[in-house]
Structures are given as structure tokens and as C-alpha cells.
Short mmCIF file of C-alpha atoms in Angstrom, two decimals:
data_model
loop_
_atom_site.label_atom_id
_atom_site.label_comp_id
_atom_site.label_asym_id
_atom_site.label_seq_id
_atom_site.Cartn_x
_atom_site.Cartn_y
_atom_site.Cartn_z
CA UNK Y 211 42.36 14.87 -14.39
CA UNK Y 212 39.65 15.45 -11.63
CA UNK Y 213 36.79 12.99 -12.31
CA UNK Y 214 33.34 14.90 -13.25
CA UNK Y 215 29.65 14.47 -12.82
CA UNK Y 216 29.71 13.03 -16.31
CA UNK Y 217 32.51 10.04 -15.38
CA UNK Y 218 30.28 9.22 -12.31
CA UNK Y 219 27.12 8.51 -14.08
CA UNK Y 220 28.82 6.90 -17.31
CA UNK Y 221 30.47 4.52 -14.78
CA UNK Y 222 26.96 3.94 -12.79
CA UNK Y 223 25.40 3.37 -15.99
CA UNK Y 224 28.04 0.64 -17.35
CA UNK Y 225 27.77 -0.87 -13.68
CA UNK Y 226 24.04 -1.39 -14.12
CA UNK Y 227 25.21 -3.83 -17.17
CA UNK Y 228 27.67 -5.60 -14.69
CA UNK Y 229 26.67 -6.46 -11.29
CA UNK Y 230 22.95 -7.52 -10.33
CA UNK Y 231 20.57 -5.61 -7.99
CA UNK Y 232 21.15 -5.68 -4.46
CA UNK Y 233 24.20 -7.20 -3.68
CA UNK Y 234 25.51 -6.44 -0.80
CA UNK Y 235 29.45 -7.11 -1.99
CA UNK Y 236 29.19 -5.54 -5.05
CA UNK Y 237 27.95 -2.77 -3.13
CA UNK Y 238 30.58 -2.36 -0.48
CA UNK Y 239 32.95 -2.61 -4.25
CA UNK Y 240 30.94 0.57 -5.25
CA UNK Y 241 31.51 2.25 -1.65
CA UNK Y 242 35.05 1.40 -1.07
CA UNK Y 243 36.31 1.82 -4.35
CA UNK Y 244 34.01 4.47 -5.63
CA UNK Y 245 32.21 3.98 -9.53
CA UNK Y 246 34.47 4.76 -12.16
CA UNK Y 247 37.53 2.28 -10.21
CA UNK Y 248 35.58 -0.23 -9.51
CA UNK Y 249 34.43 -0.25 -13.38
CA UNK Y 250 38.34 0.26 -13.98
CA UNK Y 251 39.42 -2.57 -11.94
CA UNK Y 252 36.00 -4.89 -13.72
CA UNK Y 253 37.16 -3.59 -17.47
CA UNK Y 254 40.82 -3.42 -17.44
CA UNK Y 255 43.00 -4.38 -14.40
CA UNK Y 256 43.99 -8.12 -13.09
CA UNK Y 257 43.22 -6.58 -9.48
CA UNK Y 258 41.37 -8.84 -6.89
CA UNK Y 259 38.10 -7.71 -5.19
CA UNK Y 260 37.06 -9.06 -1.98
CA UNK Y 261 34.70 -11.54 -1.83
CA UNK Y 262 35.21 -12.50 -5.57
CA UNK Y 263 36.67 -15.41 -6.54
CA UNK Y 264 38.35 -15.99 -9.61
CA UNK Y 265 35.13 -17.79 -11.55
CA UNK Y 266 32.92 -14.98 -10.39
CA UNK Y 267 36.10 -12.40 -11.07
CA UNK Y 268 35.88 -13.88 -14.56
CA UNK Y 269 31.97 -13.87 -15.10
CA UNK Y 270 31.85 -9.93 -14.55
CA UNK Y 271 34.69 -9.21 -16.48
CA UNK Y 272 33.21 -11.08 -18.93
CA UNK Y 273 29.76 -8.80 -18.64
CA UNK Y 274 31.76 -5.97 -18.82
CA UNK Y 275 32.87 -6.66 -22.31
CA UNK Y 276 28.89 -5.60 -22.89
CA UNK Y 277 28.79 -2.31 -20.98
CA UNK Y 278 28.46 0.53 -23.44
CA UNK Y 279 26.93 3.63 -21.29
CA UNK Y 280 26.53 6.20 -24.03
CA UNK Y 281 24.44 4.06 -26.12
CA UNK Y 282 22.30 2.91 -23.00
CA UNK Y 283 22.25 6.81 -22.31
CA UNK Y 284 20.59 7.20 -25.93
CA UNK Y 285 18.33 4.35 -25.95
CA UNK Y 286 16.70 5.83 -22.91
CA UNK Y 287 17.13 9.48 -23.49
CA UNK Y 288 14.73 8.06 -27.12
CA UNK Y 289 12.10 6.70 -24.72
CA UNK Y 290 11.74 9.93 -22.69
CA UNK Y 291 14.08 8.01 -19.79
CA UNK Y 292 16.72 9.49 -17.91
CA UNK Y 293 19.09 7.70 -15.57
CA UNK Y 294 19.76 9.61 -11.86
CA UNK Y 295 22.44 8.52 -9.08
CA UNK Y 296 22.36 9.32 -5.81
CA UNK Y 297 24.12 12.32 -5.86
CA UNK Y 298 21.61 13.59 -8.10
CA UNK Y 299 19.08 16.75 -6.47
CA UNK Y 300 15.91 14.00 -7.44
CA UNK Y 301 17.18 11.02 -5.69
CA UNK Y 302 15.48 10.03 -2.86
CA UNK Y 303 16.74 10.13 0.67
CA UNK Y 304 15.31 7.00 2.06
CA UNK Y 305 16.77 4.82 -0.25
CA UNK Y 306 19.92 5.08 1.59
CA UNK Y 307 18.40 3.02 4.17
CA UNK Y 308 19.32 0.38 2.32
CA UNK Y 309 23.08 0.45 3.08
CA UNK Y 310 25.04 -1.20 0.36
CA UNK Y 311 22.18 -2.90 -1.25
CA UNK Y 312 20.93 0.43 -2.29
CA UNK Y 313 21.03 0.81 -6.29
CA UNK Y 314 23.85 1.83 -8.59
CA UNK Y 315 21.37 4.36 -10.02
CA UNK Y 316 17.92 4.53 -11.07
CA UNK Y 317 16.66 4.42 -14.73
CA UNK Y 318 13.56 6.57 -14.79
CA UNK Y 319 10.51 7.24 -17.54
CA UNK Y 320 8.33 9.77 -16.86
CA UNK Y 321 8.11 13.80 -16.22
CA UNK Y 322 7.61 14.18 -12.14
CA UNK Y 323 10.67 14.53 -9.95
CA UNK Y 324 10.95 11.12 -7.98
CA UNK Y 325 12.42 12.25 -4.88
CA UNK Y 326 9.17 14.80 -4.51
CA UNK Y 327 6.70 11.96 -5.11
CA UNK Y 328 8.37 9.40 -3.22
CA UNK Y 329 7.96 11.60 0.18
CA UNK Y 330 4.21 10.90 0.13
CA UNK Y 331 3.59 7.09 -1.58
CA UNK Y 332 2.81 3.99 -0.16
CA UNK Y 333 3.39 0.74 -2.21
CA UNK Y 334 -0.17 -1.16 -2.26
CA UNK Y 335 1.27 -5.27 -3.66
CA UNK Y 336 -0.33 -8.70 -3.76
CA UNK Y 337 -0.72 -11.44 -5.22
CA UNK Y 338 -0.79 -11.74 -9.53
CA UNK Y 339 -3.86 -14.58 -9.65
CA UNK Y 340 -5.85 -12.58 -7.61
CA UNK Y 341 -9.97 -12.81 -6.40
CA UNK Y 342 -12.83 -10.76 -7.35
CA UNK Y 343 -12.39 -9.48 -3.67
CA UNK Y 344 -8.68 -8.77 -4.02
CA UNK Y 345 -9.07 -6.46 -6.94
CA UNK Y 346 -12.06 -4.98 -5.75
CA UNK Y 347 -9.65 -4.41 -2.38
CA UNK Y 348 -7.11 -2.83 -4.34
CA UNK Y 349 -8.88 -0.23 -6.18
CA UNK Y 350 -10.88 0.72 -3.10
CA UNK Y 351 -7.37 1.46 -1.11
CA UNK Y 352 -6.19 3.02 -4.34
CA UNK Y 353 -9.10 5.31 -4.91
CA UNK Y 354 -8.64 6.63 -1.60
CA UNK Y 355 -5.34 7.15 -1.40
CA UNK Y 356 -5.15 8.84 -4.73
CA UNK Y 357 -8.03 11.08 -3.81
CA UNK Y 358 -6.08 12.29 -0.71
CA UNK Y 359 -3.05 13.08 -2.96
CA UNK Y 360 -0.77 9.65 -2.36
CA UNK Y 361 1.11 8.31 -4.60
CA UNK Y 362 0.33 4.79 -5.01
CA UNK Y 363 3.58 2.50 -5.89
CA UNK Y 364 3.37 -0.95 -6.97
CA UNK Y 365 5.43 -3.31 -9.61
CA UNK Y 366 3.29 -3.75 -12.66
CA UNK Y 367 2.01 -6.92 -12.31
CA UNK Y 368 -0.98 -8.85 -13.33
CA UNK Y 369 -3.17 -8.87 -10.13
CA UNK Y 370 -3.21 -6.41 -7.63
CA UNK Y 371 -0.43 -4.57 -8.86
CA UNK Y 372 -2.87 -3.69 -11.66
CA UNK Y 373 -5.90 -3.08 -10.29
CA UNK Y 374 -4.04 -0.56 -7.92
CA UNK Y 375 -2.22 1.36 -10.74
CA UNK Y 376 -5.69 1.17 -13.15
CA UNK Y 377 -7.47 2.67 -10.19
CA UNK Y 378 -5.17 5.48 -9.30
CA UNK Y 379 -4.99 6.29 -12.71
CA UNK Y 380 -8.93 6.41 -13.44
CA UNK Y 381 -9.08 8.57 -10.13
CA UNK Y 382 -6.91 11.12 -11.94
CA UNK Y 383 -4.18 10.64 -9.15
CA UNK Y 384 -0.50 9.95 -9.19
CA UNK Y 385 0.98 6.28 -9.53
CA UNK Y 386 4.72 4.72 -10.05
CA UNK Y 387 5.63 1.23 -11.05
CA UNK Y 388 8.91 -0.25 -10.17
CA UNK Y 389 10.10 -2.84 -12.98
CA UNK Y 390 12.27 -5.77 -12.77
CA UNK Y 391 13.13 -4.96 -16.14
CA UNK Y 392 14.31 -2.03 -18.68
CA UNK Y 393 11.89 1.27 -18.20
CA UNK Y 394 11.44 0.40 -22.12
CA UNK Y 395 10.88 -3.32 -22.18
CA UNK Y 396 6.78 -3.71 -20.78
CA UNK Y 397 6.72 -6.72 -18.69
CA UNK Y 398 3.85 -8.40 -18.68
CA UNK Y 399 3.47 -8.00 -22.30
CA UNK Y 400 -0.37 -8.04 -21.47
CA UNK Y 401 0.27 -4.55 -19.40
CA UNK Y 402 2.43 -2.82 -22.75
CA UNK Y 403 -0.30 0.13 -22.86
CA UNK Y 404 -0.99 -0.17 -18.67
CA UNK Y 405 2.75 0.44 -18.23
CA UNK Y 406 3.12 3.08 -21.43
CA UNK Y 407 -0.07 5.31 -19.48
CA UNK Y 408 1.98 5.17 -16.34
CA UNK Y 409 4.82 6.74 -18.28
CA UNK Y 410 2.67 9.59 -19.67
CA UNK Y 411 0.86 10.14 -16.22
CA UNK Y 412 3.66 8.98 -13.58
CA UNK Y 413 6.83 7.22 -13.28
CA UNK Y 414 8.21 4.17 -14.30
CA UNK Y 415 11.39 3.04 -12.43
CA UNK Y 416 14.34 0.51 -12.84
CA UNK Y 417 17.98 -0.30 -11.64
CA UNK Y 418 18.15 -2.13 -14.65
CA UNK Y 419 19.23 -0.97 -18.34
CA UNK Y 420 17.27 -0.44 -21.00
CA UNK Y 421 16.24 -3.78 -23.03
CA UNK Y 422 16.97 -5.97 -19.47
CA UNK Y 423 14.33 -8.53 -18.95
CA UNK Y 424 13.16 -9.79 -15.75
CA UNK Y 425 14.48 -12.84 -13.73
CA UNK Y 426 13.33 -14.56 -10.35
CA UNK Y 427 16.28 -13.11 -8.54
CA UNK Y 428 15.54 -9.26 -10.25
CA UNK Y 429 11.80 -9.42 -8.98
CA UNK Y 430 13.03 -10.09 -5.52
CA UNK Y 431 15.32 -7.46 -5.73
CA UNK Y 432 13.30 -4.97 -6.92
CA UNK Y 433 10.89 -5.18 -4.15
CA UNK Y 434 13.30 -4.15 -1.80
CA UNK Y 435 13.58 -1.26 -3.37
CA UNK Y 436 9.58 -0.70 -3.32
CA UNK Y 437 9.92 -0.94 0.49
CA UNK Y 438 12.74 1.71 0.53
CA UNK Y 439 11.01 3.96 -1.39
CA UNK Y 440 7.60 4.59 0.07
CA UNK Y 441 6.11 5.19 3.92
CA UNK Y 442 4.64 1.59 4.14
CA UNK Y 443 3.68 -1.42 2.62
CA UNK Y 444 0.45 -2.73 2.46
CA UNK Y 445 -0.31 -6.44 1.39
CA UNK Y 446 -3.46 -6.84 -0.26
CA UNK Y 447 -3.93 -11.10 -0.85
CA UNK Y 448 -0.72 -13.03 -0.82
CA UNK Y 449 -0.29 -16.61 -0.20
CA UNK Y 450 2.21 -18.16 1.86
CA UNK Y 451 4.59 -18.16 -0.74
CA UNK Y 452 4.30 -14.78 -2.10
CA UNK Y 453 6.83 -12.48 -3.52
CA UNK Y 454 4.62 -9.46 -2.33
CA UNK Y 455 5.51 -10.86 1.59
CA UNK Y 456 9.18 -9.94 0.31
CA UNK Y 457 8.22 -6.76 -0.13
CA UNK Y 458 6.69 -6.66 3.40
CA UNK Y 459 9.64 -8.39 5.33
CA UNK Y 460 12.17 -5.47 3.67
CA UNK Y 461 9.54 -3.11 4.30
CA UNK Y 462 9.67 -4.22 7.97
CA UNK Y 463 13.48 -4.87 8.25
CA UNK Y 464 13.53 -1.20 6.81
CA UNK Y 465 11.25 0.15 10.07
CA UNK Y 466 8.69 1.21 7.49
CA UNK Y 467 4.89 0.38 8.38
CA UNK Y 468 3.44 -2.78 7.13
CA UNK Y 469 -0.23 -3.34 7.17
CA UNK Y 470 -2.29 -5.96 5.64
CA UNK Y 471 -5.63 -6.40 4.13
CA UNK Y 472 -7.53 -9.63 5.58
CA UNK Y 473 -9.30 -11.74 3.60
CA UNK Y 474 -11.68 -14.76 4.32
CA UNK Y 475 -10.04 -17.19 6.87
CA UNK Y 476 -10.53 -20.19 4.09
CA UNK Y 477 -8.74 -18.41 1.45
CA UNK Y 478 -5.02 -19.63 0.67
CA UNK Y 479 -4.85 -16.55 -1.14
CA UNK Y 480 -4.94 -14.41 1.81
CA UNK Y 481 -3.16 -17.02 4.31
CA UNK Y 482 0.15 -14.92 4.12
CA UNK Y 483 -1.35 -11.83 5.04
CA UNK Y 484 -2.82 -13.53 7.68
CA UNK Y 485 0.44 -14.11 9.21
CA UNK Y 486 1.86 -10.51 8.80
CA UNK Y 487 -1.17 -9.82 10.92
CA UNK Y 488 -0.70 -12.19 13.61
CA UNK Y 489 2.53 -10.56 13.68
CA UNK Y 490 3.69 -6.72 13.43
CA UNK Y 491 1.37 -6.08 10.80
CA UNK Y 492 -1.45 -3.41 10.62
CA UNK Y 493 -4.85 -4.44 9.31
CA UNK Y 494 -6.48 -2.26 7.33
CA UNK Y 495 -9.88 -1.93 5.23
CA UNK Y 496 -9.77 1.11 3.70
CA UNK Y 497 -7.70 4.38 2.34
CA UNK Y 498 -8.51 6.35 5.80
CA UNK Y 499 -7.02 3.44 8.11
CA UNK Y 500 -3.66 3.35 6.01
CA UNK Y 501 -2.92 7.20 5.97
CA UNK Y 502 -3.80 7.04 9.83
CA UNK Y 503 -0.55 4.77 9.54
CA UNK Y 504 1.92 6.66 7.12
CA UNK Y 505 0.74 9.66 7.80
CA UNK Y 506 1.02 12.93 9.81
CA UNK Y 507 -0.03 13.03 13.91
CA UNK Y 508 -3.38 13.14 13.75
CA UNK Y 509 -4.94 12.24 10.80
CA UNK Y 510 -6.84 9.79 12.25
CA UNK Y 511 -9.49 7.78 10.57
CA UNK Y 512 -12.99 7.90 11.75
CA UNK Y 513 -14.26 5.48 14.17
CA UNK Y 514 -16.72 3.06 12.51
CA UNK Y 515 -20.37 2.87 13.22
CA UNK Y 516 -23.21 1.80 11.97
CA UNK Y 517 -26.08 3.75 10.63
CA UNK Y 518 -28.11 5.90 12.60
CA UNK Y 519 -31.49 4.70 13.78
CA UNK Y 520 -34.20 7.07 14.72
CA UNK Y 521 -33.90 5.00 18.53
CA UNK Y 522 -30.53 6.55 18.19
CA UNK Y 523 -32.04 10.00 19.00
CA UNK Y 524 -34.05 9.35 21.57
CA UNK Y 525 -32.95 10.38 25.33
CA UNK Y 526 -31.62 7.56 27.50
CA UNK Y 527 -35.08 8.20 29.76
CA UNK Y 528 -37.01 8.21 26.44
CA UNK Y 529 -35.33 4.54 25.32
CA UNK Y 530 -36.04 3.12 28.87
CA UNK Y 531 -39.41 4.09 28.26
CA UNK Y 532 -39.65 2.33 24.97
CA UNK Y 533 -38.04 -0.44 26.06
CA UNK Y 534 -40.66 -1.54 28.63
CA UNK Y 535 -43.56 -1.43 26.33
CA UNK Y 536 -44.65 -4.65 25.48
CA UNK Y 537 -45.04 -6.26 21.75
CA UNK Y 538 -48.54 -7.88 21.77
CA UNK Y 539 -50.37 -6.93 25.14
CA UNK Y 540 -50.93 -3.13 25.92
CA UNK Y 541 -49.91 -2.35 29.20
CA UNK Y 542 -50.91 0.71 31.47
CA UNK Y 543 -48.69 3.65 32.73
CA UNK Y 544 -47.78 2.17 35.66
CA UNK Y 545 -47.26 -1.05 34.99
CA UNK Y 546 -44.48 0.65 32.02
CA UNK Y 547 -43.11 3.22 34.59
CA UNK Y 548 -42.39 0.65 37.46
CA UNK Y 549 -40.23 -1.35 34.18
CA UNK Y 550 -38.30 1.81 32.86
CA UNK Y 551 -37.29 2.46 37.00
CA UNK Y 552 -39.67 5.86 36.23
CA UNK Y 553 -42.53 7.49 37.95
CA UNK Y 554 -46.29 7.63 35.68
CA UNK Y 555 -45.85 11.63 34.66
CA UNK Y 556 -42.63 11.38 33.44
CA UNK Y 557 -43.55 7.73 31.53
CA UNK Y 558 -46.93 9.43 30.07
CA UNK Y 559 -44.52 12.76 28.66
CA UNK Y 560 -41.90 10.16 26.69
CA UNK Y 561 -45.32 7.93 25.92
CA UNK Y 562 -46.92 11.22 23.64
CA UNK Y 563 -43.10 11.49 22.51
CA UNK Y 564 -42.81 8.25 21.55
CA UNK Y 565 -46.29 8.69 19.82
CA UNK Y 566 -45.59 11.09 17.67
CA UNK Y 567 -42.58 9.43 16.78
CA UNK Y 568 -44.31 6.46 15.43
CA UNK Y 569 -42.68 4.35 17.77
CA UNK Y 570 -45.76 3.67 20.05
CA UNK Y 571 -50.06 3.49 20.23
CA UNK Y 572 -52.55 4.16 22.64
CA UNK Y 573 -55.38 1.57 23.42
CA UNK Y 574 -57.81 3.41 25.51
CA UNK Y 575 -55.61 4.03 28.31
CA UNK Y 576 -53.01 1.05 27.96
CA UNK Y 577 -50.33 1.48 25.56
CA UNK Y 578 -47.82 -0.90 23.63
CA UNK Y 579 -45.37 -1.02 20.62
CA UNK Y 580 -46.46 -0.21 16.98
CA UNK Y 581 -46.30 -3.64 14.58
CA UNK Y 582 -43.41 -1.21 12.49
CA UNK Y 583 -41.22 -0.64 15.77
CA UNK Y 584 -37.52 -2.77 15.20
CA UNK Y 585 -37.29 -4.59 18.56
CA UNK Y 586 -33.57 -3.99 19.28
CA UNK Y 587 -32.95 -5.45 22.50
CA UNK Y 588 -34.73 -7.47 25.62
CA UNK Y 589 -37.75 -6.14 27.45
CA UNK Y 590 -38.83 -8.15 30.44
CA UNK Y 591 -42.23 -7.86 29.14
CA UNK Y 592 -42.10 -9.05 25.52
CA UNK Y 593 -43.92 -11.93 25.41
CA UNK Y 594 -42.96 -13.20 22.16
#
């Protein structure tokens, strides 16, 4: 009897019980054998697999014995979940860059289509004892991503994985959390209603089956899968040691753009960033510089300045003008026209400019600087 649709995902599902997140044995298993073998040969036959020896053999066997698909099917189905392969229409593309370390399927809570959302997000991570600075960091990026119609990814977590999702989600814009747990287990327990408003308003994502909780080797795991799925990675506060520089290093292994946030040079909490952006890394301050990145030719942020001056609007003769006058002393026409490199009509025309401006006063027939006039650069005959 031809296998269907149906045997496929069954055998995905049970497989999500069985073997752990991104291994790349276990995967070539899956690919060689295809999914409902490979759960034959884990749940019934004495066949070897390569690369397995007998203890391990033994250990998923013995995991197996715990794989019941349907009822995983109806525990999520109950929490609004559904679980998609890659075979699936809504699976996205670019997780295949992952080779054999790309998931058995993906347990997802929420009502937009994944692959659609996934085409335009970029995964904003950190570290979970953030700063003041580092949370302020992350909603700013957030804010602005959201507002140019991103989706924002990130994993849930205390820190800046928060503060990014709570920003994109005040900003009325479009967030998804990756979990290194079930879609219906809330991990942190302090982020239960934070991960149940992502649900309602976005996605919540998983390889793991419902009722999973998370381990060391899961979170690592999972943030390969953040890189994967989005068009970069930006690191907002990490130190050294960080599991959010994970996420960057797959995100670069991956060719996907990694950019970093920097923080004060003293800060241990930005130190790993730091060295992403001695390296390959983009640095980045806000929302503009990070779609300049990810996205298409020629959205290009704006190039910062700093607020206009009314010396700003002066003509280059005009400012030469002004910057011969002298602070205390006045000084007469010629004496200003042979500093600005000018003759004594054209000084006296920018002098009644300059005048009316506010920028300058007349003392009989000598002239010099108002007390209000900012002093922005050298004049050879300031003689403060």
C-alpha cells in the first residue's frame, strides 16, 4: 500500500518524540531511509543504523516505546497548534539550508502562514540579564522594524528576547518566538501570558512535542533554527559566553547577515558583540541601518547628521565673512575683508546680511560678533 501524506506526518510527529534537534546522523537516517522506515526500523526491526551503536540503538528504541502521534496530534490540534513538514505548501524554503540538521517538522501555534512571514523577519537576540540600555536597544530596533512591516523573531526569553517581542507587539506589528520547548508548555513561566499574546497575535514555533521542556542542548539547537529562518541576526548585548553568539555563528555559517549592537567598551555584557564586530559583523543603531542590511537594493538608511544650525544656511562667502569678525574688539571693513580673502563691498553686503540675521552689530563704523553668536570654529582674530 502506497504510503500517504497522512503516514508521512504521523511518522514525523512520532520522530519528534525520538531523536533530538539537530543531529546531523539522525538526519542523514531521515534522508536515506525516508520517515515512516526509519520509525519502522526505531519501533520494530533489530536493523543497524549507521553511526549508532548498540547503547545508543537501545536508548531510542527505548524512546520510541513513548511515541504516540495521534494523541500529540490532539493535544496540539486543543491548543490551536498544528504540526507542518517540509513538504507542506507553509514550510519555509530557507530552512533547507540547514542540510540534515534541518527539523523533522515544525510544531506551530498561531493563525499566519509561516513560510509568508518568515520571507521578511529578522531575529533581534541577546542576552537574558540584560541593562537598562539593552532593553531600551531592543525595543528601539523592534519598533522600527515592526513599523516598516518586519517580522521580528526571537526565542522568548527573559531579556532582550522580551523586550523585542513586548515592543513589536505594543507597535501593533508582527512577532514569532521560537521555543526550546512544547508550543503549549510557556517557558519562562514568568513569560506564560507574553508567550500566550504571541499566540493570539503571531506565531509560536517548536521542533519539539507538545508538553517537551527545555534542556541546554534544545536551546542551542533551537537557535540554529532562528538563524535559518530569518534574513539576519542581530545581537543586541551578549557576553562572551552567550547562547545568543550561537545564534550569530549559525547565522553566519548559514551566509545570512549578522550585525551587532555595540555597547559601552567596559561592559562584559556587550564584550561578545564586540567581537562579532571586530569580525564579519555589521554594527548597527537603529531599525533603518538593519533593513539597509536584509533588505532590498536600495533601501538605504539616511546618512546621519546633526541638527541644522542657522550658520548652516549661510553661503560659504557669507560664513567666511562671519568667521573673521572678532568676539570682543569691533573691527572695520577692511580689516574683516582682508581676513575672509574678500574685497570691502562684498564684506559690507554679507555684514547687513549677517545683521539682520542676528549674527552680527555695528559700532559706528566697526563691526564685531553679537554676545548670542555660537563661536563654532577658529578666527585668527578672536582674542579670547
Amino acid at each position: 500500500m502506497p504510503l500517504t501524506t497522512r503516514d508521512e506526518r504521523l511518522a514525523r510527529i512520532a520522530l519528534t518524540r525520538i531523536l533530538e534537534p539537530g543531529d546531523d546522523h539522525t538526519g542523514r537516517w531521515l534522508r536515506d531511509h525516508g520517515a515512516p522506515e526509519l520509525l519502522q526500523r526505531l519501533t520494530h526491526d533489530d536493523a543497524p543504523l549507521p553511526g549508532a551503536g548498540p547503547k545508543r540503538l537501545a536508548g531510542l528504541r527505548n524512546r520510541a516505546t513513548t511515541a504516540r502521534p495521534e494523541a500529540d496530534l490532539r493535544t496540539a490540534h486543543a491548543t490551536g497548534a498544528r504540526f507542518i513538514i517540509p513538504t507542506d505548501p507553509e514550510w519555509p524554503g530557507q530552512l533547507r539550508d540547514l542540510g540534515d540538521a534541518q527539523p523533522i517538522g515544525l510544531w506551530v501555534r498561531g493563525q499566519p502562514d509561516l513560510r509568508i512571514w518568515a520571507l521578511r523577519s529578522v531575529a533581534l537576540v541577546g542576552a537574558r540579564a540584560c541593562t537598562e540600555y539593552g532593553a531600551h536597544m531592543a525595543a528601539r530596533l523592534a519598533t522600527g522594524l515592526a513599523e516598516h512591516g518586519w517580522v521580528v523573531v526571537s526565542g522568548g526569553a527573559y531579556g532582550i528576547d522580551g523586550a523585542a517581542h513586548r515592543a513589536t507587539l505594543a507597535a501593533g506589528g508582527a512577532t514569532t518566538a521560537i521555543l526550546a520547548c512544547g508550543v503549549d508548555t510557556p517557558y519562562p513561566r514568568g513569560h506564560t501570558a507574553l508567550l500566550n499574546r504571541i499566540a493570539e497575535q503571531g506565531l509560536l514555533l517548536s521542533e519539539l512535542p507538545p508538553g517537551d521542556h527545555p534542556t541546554a542542548y534544545r536551546f542551542i539547537q533551537r537557535n540554529r533554527v532562528i538563524a535559518a529562518l530569518t534574513r539576519g541576526t542581530v545581537v543586541i548585548e551578549a557576553a562572551h559566553r552567550s547562547g545568543a553568539l550561537t545564534t550569530a555563528r549559525a547565522a553566519q555559517r548559514l551566509g545570512r547577515h549578522t550585525m551587532g549592537v555595540p555597547g559601552p567598551a567596559t561592559s562584559s555584557q556587550s564584550a561578545g558583540v564586540h567581537q562579532l564586530l571586530r569580525g564579519e559583523a555589521g554594527l548597527v543603531t537603529d531599525a533603518a541601518e538593519v533593513i539597509e542590511l536584509i533588505g532590498e537594493m536600495g533601501q538605504l538608511a539616511p546618512q546621519p547628521q546633526g541638527p541644522v544650525i542657522p550658520r548652516d544656511l549661510l553661503t560659504p562667502h557669507t560664513d567666511r565673512v562671519l568667521a573673521a569678525l572678532p568676539a570682543r574688539d569691533p573691527a572695520t571693513v577692511h580689516t574683516i575683508a582682508r581676513d575672509a580673502a574678500t574685497t570691502p563691498d562684498d564684506t559690507i553686503a554679507s555684514l547687513y546680511e549677517l545683521h539682520s540675521l542676528g549674527f552680527v552689530e555695528r559700532h559706528g563704523d566697526n563691526w564685531k560678533l553679537t554676545r548670542q553668536t555660537p563661536r563654532t570654529d577658529f578666527s585668527p582674530n578672536d582674542n579670547t
